[in-house]
Amino acid sequence: MAQMGRPRTFDRQAAVEQAMFLFWQQGYESTSLSQLKASLGGGISAPSFYAAFGSKEALFREAAQCYLDTYARVTECLWDDGLAPRAAVELALRQSAAMQSDAGHPPGCMVALGCMSAPTAEHAAVAAPLTQSRARTRAGFVRCVERGMVSGELSAQMDGQALAAVFDSFLSGVAIQARDGVGYVVFDAAITQILRVWDASRVPG
């Protein structure tokens, strides 16, 4: 009778989530294999690590996808046509700011901070999913502004790309300020202020 392999001493999905938090906090290049092994617990050996995940890069890709499937979904409302354009923008801003300042995980946004996660050319490709996610959020803001222009709420002569960049840039700034300890109360008030840029662009009724 064939001998069964030694069972793993850790929960694989929980391990991916722990790796996600570590990469979120430190980035790809700054996170070492020894730190990853320590975060996974169970005294996992290097051979066991490679057997479970393949490589540090492969684990990062899994961790990034885990983030995209969960925390990053706070901006998916930008693509919801059931919401009025301004409401979609406001919901995305408030949900993202609340997530980024939540004390239950590293502060900031793994996607926004991903531009520094693997900054050298050698490892740039590993952060591609995060780059693509930033582009999707940017496109979502553009889409909401364009919907507002098509509906007649916003002036058709305005620079839609520029208005979308105002909101997208704000979220990028939230990621940095959350790292510096700025709390959601401040972000919530700031969002109320920044939405006045949208209101100032309305077509007079």
Steps between C-alpha positions, in 0.01 A plus 500: 500500500640839402597719792307821522696824484556703811200733551568871496509667839335819379180617334601600148236774454579643841868495402426696181308756703788537746739547210262758355514706820880482502533601134238771558705644785847465349471449125642222288869584490526591869343173617746216550441127477586464870233758590244319288586165660470655846163656417363166380576330832540131563877511447460451126829409331628648176427177306146493642453865409604442140287184483195695620542824305765448235688823558484834677375656175223241466393559860494875441274449199263289712509757779432783256206311351368437851509876561335577166221251573426652841626838620542653155134450415411820687528689169299256287194723551654731237377247243147470640257665257229463763661785691493863391850604388564736792366243749733235356800731536407593856445138601834394353683780681337437838527120482864513397593758765325292768680184388838670483472639853361181658716388793442131424768486229796703369405862426469634148421315180713213369403598145591868536822417684579233242690748285774479765453132580736385225662822371799353318482382139604150608175446690264748334294226333403344833296810592314505166165392654516799735589733213202367305273552801609863532422547132155344548418734789620798295282387208207460741524863607523607135194290421295662778597849384414412140164362610436830675587689182280279281204539735535878495582526868855615419603738225592325174780756451682417822823298519369165616844346536611781728194472726545122524867554590395718794320206663754237399789709631313556826484124564871465428562771758280322752734199479797711604317694771351181646858372535579820689217431745230733365161359599171451318332799668739729312457311173121504535498880536748536213277293272210735571725786394636337186152410376438873474727488194237277335218728613680805365516326160125445479297656222289777660145379540 
